[in-house]
Coordinates of C-alpha atoms in Angstrom, one line a residue:
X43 CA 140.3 -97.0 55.9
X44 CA 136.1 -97.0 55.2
X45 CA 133.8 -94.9 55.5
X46 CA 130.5 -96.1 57.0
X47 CA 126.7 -94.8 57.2
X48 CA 123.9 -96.7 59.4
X49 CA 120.5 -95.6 58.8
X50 CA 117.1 -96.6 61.1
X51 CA 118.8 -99.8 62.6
X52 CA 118.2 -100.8 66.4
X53 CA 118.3 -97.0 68.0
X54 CA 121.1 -95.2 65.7
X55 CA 118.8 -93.0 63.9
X56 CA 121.2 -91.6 60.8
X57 CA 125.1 -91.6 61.5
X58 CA 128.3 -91.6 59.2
X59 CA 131.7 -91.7 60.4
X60 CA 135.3 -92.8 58.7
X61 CA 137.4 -95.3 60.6
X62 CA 140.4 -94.3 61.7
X63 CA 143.7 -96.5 63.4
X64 CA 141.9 -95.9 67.1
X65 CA 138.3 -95.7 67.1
X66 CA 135.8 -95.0 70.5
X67 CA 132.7 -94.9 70.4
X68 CA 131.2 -93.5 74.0
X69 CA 127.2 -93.6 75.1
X70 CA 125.5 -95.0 77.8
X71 CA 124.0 -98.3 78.0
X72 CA 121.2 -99.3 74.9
X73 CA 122.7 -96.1 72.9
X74 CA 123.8 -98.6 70.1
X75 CA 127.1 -98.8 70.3
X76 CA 127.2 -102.4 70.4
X77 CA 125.4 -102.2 66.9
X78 CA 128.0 -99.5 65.3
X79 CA 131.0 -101.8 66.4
X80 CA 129.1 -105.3 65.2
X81 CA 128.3 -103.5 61.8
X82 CA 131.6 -102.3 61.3
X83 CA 132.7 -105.8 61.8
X84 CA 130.2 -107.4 59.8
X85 CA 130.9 -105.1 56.7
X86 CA 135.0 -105.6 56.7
X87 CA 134.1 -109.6 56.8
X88 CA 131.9 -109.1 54.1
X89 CA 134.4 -107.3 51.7
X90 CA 136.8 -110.0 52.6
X91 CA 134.4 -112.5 52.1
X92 CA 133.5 -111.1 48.6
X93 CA 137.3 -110.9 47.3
X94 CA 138.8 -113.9 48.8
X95 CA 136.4 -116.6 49.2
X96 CA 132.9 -117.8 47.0
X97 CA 131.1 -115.8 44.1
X98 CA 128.0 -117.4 46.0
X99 CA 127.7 -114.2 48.4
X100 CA 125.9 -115.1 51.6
X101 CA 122.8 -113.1 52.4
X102 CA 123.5 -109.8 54.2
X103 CA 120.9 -109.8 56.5
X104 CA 121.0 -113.0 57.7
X105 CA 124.2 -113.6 58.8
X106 CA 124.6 -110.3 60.3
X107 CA 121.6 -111.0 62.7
X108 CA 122.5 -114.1 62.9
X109 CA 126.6 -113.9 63.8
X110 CA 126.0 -111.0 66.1
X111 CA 122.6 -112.3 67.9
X112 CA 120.9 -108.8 66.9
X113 CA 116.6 -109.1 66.7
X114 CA 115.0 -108.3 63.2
X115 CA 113.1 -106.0 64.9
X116 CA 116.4 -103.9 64.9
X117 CA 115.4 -103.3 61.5
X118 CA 112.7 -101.4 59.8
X119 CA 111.1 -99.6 57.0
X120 CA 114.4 -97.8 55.1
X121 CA 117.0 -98.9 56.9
X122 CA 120.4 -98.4 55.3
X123 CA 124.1 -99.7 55.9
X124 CA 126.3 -98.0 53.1
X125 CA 130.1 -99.0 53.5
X126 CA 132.8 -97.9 51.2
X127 CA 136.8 -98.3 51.5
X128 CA 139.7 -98.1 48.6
X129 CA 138.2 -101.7 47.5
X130 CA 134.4 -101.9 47.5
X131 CA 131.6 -99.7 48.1
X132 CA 128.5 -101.8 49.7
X133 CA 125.2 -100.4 49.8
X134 CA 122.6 -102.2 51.8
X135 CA 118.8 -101.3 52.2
X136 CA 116.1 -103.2 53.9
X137 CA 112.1 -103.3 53.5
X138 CA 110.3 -105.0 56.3
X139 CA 107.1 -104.7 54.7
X140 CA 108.5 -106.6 51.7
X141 CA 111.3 -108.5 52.2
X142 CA 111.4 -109.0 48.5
X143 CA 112.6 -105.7 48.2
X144 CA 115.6 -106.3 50.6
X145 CA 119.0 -105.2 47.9
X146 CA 122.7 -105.7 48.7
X147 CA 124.7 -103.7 46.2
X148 CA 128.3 -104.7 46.1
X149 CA 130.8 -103.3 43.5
X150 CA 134.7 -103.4 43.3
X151 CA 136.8 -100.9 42.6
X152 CA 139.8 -101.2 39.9
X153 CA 143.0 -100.8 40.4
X154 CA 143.5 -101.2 44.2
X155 CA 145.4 -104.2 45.9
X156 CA 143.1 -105.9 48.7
X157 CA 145.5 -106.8 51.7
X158 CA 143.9 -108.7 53.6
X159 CA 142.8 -109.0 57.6
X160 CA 142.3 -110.2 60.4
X161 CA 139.3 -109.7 62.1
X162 CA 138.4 -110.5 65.8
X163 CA 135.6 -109.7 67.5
X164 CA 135.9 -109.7 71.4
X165 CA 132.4 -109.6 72.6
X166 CA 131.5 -108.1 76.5
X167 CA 130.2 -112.0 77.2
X168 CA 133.9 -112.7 76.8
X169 CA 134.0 -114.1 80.3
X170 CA 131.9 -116.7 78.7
X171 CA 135.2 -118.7 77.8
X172 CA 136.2 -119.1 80.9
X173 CA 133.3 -121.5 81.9
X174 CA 134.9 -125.6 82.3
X175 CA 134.1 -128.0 79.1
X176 CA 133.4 -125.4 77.0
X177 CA 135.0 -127.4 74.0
X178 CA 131.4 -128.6 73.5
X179 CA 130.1 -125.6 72.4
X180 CA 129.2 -125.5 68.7
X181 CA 125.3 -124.4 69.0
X182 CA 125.4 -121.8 66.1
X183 CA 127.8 -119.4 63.9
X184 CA 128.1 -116.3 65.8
X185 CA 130.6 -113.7 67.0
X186 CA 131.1 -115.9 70.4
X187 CA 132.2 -118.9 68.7
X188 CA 134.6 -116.4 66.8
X189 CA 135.7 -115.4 69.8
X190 CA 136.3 -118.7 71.7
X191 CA 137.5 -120.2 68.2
X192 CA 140.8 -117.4 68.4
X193 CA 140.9 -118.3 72.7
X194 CA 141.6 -121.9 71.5
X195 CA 144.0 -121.1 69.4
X196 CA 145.9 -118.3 71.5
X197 CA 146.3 -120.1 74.5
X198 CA 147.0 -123.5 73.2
X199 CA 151.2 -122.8 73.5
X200 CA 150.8 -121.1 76.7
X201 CA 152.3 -124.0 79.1
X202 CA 153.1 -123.9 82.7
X203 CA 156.6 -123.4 81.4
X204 CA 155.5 -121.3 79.1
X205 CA 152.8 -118.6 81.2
X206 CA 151.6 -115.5 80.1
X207 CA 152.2 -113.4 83.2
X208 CA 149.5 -110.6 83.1
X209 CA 150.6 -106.8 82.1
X210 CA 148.7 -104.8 84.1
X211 CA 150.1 -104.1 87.6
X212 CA 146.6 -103.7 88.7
X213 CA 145.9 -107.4 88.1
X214 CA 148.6 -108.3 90.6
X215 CA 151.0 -110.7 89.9
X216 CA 149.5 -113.2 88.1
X217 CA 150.4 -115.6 85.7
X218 CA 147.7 -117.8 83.1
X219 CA 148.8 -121.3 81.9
X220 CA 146.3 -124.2 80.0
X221 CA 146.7 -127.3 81.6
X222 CA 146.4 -129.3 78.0
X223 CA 146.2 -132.7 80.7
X224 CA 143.3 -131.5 82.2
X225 CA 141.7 -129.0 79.2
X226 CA 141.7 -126.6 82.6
X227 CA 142.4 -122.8 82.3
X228 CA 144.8 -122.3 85.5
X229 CA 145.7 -119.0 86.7
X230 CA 149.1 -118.8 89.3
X231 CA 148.5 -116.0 92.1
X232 CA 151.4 -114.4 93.8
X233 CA 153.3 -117.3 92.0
X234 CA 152.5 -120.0 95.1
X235 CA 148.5 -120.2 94.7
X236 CA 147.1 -122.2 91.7
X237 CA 143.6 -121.7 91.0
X238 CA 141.3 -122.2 87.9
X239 CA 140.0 -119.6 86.0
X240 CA 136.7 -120.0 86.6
X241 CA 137.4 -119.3 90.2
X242 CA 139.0 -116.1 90.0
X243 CA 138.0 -113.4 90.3
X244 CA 135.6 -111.4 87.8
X245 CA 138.2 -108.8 86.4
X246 CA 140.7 -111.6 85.6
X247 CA 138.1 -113.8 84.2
X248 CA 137.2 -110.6 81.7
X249 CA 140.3 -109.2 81.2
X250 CA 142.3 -112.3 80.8
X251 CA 140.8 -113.8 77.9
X252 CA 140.7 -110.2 76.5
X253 CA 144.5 -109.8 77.0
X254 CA 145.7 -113.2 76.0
X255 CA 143.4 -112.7 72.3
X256 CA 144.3 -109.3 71.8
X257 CA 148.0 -110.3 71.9
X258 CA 147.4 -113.0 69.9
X259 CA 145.5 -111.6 67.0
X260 CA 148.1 -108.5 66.6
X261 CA 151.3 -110.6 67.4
X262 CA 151.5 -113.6 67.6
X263 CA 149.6 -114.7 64.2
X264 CA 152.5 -112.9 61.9
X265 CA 155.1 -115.2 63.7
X266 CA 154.0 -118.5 62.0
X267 CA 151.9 -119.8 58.8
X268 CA 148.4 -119.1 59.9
X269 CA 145.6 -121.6 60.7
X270 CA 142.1 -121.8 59.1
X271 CA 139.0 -121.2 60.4
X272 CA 136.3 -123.2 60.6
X273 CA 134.4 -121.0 58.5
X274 CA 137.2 -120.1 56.1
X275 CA 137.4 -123.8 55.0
X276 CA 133.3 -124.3 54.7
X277 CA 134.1 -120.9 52.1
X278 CA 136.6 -122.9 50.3
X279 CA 134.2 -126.3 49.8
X280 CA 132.0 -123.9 48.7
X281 CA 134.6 -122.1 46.4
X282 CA 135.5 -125.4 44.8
X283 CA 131.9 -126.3 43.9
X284 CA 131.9 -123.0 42.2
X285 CA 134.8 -123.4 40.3
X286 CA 133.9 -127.1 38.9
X287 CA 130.3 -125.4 38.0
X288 CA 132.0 -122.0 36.3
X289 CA 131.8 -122.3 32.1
X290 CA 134.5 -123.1 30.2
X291 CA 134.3 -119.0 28.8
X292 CA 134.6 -117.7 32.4
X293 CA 137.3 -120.4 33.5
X294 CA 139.6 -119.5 30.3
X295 CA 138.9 -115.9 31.0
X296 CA 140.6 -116.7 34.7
X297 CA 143.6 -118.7 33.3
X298 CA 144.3 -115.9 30.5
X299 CA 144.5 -113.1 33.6
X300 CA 146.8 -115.5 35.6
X301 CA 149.0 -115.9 32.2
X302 CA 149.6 -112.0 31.3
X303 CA 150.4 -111.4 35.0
X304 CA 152.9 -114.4 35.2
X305 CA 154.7 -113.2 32.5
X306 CA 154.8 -109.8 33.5
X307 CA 156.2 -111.0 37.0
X308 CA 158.3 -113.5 35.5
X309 CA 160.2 -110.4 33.2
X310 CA 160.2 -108.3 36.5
X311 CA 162.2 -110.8 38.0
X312 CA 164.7 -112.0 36.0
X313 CA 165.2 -107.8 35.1
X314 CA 166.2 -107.1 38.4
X315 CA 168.6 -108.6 40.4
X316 CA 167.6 -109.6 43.8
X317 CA 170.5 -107.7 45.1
X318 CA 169.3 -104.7 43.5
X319 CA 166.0 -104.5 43.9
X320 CA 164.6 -101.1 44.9
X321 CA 162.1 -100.9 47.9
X322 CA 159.7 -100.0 45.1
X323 CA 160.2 -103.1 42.9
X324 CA 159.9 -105.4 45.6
X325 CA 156.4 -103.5 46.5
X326 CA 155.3 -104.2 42.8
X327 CA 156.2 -107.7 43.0
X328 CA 154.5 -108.2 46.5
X329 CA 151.3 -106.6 45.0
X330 CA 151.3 -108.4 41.5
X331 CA 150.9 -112.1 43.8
X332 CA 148.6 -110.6 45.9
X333 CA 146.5 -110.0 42.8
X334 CA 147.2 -113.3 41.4
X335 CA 146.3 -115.0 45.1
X336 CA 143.2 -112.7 44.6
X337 CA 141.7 -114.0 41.3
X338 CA 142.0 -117.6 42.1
X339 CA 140.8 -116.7 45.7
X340 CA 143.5 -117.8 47.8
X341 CA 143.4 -116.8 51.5
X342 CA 146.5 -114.4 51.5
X343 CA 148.4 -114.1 54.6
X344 CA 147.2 -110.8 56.7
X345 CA 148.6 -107.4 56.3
X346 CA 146.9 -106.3 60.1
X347 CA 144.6 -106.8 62.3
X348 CA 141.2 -105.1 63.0
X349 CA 140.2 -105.7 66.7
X350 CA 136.7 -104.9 68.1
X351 CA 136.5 -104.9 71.8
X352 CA 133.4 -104.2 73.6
X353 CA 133.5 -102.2 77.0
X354 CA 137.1 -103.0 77.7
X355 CA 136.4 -101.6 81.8
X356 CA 134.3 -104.7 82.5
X357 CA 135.2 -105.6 86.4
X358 CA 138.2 -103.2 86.5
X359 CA 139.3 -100.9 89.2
X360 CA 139.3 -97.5 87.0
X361 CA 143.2 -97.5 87.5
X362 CA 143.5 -100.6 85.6
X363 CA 141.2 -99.4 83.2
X364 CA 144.2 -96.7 82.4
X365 CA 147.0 -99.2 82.7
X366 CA 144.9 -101.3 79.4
X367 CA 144.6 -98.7 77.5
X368 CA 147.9 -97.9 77.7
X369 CA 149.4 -101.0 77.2
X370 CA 147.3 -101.7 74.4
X371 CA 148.6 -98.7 72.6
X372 CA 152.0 -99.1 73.5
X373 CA 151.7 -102.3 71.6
X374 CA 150.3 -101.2 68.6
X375 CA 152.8 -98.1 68.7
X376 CA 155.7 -100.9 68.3
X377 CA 153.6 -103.1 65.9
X378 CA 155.0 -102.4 61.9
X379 CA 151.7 -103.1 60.8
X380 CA 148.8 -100.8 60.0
X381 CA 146.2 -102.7 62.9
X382 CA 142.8 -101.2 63.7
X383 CA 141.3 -101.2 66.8
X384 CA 137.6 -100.2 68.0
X385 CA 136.3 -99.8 71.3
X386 CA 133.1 -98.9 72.4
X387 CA 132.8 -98.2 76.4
X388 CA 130.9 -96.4 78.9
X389 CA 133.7 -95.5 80.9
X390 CA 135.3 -92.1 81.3
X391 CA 138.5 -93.2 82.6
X392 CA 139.4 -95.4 79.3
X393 CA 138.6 -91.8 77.6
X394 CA 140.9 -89.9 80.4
X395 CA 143.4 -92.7 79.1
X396 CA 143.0 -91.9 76.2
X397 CA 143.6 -87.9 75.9
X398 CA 147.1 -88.6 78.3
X399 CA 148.0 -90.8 75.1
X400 CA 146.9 -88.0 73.0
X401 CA 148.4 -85.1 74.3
X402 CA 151.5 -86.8 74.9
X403 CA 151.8 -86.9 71.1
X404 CA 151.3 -83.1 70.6
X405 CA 153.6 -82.2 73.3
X406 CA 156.8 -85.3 72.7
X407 CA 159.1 -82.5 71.3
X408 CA 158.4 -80.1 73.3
X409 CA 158.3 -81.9 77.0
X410 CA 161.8 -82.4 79.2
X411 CA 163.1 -85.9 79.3
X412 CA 162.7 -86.1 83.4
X413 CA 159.3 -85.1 83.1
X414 CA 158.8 -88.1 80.7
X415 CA 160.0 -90.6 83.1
X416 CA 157.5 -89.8 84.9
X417 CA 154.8 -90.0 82.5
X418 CA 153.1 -93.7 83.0
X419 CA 151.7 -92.8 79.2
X420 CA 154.7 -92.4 77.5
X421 CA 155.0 -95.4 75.8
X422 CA 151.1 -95.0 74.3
X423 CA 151.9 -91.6 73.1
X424 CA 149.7 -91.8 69.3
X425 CA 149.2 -88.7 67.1
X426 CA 145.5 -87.7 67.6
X427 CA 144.7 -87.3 63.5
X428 CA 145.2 -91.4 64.2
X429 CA 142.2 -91.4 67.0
X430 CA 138.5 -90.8 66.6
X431 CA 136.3 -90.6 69.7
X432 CA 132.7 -90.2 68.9
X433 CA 129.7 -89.8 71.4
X434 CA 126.7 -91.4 70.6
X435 CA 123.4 -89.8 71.9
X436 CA 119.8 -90.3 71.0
X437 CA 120.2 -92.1 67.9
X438 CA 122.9 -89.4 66.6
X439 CA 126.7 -89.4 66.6
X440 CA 129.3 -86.7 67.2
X441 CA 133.1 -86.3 67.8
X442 CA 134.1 -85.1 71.2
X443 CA 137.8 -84.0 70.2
X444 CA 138.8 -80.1 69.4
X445 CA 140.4 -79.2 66.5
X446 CA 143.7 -80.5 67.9
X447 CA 142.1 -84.1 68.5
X448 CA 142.1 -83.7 72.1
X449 CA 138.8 -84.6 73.7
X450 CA 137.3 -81.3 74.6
X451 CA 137.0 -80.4 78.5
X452 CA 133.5 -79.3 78.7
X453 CA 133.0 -83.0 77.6
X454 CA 135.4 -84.9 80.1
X455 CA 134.3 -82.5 83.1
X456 CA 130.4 -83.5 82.7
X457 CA 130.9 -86.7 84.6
X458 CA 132.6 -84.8 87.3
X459 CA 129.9 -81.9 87.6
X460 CA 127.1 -83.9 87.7
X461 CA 127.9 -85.8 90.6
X462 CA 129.8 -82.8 92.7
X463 CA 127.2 -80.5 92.1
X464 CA 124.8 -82.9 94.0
X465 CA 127.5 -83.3 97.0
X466 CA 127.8 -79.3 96.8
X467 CA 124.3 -79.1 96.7
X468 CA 123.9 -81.3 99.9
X469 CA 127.2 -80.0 101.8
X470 CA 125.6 -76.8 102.9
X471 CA 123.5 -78.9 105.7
X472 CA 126.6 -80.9 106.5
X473 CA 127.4 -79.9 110.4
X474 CA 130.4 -80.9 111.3
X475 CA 131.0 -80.6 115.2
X476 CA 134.7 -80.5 114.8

């Protein structure tokens, strides 16, 4: 996992946090929690970037504010974005009186294997996919065309014969097929009434694209050889150009690495025979090619998936909003792999969601098995060291859980109190003739 500062960018004022398997970040609207969940994106592709693809770095500031549409005048006079994990630390700091000034520090550590992710960024214009000939779209590099890039590519086996039939009961009984004929989106109501996408209504044409990504990008991509992005294979022309213009020095310097660890794998091989090779062994082996893949800069295939979902509740009864959040943890609960997933919301009920999930992971051994059955949360039931839920408030950020990881009740009551305690207020004058 990282560990993250922002400093003076947009309205966070000075924050730190570490990332965790589950991360929320809560506020209301222009708080900046948009900007924590586009910086924590931008930093893991930029660590990524650095190991696997060109020495020629892009520049830091503009393709953040360019891939994630954020105003320059979201920065000013010393701001900061510091981001460290087991690989890299990066240290970025920003003079808008001198752009000159402007530094990106990056420096990787030794010793530590990069596995690599990855990364999709679901943006709350997500509904923007749904609009008809949107296969022309290709104005400019940003976390939209990301998004619609990973909607092509999820939904393209998705057949009539072939549906995804939506998971949440409060979406009905609905089923989402692409018409590859037509390059339609068609969604199947009730299973008798065939609409398009477009025309449905605005919770399915949120959550659906939402669902059928998600999925995608935490199951479905670890089933078959993955496919390049656009921008992956613009990194490797680039890489290529580097390589032909790298000295003869550096170039030996590479195949001499690549030698030493070849032999070394080749001894650990033919030591060992496959049908007695210890878990450990075959860990060594797996990590000695993933450092070879590494220095030539091969895209290894992923070890997880790091998901950033903005305002998940967008057009959903606040039932539903329970239903997603549990089946999005009962998925990753049954997923092998070590995927990240970061939400930023305004809405209490995805954090009442969240604490059933929560609790149910303190209590598991101690709770009757027919009380369990009853539990609609049982599935989603995560260990709470696993979840950080973080409220962001005037520029500042702080964790809303108690020491147990449950989010405290003084926090999920507010919402409550403040609008009871105007009915209360008002109920006094309320005669009622009956």
């Amino acid at each position: 996992m990282a560990h993250i500062r922002i400093k003076n960018i947009g309205p966070i004022k000075d924050i730190s946090f570490d990332l965790n398997k589950i991360n929320v970040f809560m506020g209301p609207q222009s708080s900046g929690k948009s900007t924590i969940a586009k910086i924590i994106s931008y930093c893991s592709w930029y660590e990524k970037n650095a190991i696997l693809h060109t020495s020629n770095r892009p520049n830091f500031f503009d393709e953040l504010i360019t891939f994630h549409n954020l105003e320059e005048t979201y920065f000013s006079d010393d701001s900061e974005i510091q981001y460290e994990s087991e690989i890299c630390k990066l240290d970025f700091k920003w003079k808008w009186k001198d752009s000159t000034q402007n530094r990106v520090d990056f420096h990787l550590k030794e010793g530590n294997v990069f596995k690599n992710r990855k990364i999709s960024y679901i943006p709350a214009e997500r509904n923007f996919v749904t609009l008809p000939g949107l296969g022309k779209y290709n104005e400019t590099r940003d976390n939209i065309l990301s998004f619609m890039y990973d909607w092509f590519l999820a939904k393209k086996e998705l057949t009539q014969n072939n549906s995804y039939l939506m998971p949440l009961p409060g979406l009905g009984s609905v089923a989402y097929y692409f018409d590859k004929e037509t390059d339609a989106d068609k969604v199947v109501i009730e299973q008798d009434r065939n609409i398009k996408l477009n025309h449905a209504s605005s919770g399915l044409r949120s959550s659906i694209p939402m669902l059928i990504v998600f999925n995608y990008i935490v199951m479905s991509i670890y089933n078959s050889k993955r496919t390049k992005t656009p921008f992956e294979i613009i990194d490797f022309e680039d890489k290529l150009q580097f390589i032909k213009a790298e000295t003869i020095e550096a170039t030996e310097n590479v195949k001499y690495r690549l030698t030493e660890m070849k032999k070394t794998l080749d001894i650990l091989m033919s030591s060992v025979p496959s049908t007695k090779k210890t878990e450990e062994v075959k860990k060594s082996l797996v990590e000695m090619q993933e450092q070879m893949a590494n220095i030539l800069g091969y895209y290894s295939d992923y070890f997880y998936s790091q998901v950033i979902i903005e305002e998940p509740e967008l057009n959903l009864f606040p039932k539903t909003q329970q239903e997603l959040i549990y089946y999005m943890l009962d998925i990753l609960n049954k997923e092998e792999k070590e995927h990240q997933l970061i939400l930023t919301t305004h809405s209490p009920f995805i954090l009442f969601a969240i604490n059933n999930c929560m609790m149910g992971g303190l209590v598991r051994n101690n709770i009757p098995f027919e009380v369990v059955n009853n539990l609609p949360s049982y599935f989603s039931w995560i260990n709470p060291a696993k979840v950080s839920v973080y409220e962001i408030h005037d520029g500042k950020l702080k964790s809303i859980q108690d020491e147990d990881g449950i989010i405290e009740d003084n926090y999920l009551n507010q919402a409550y109190k403040e609008n009871s305690n105007e009915y209360l207020s008002m109920l006094n004058y309320y005669d009622n003739e009956e």
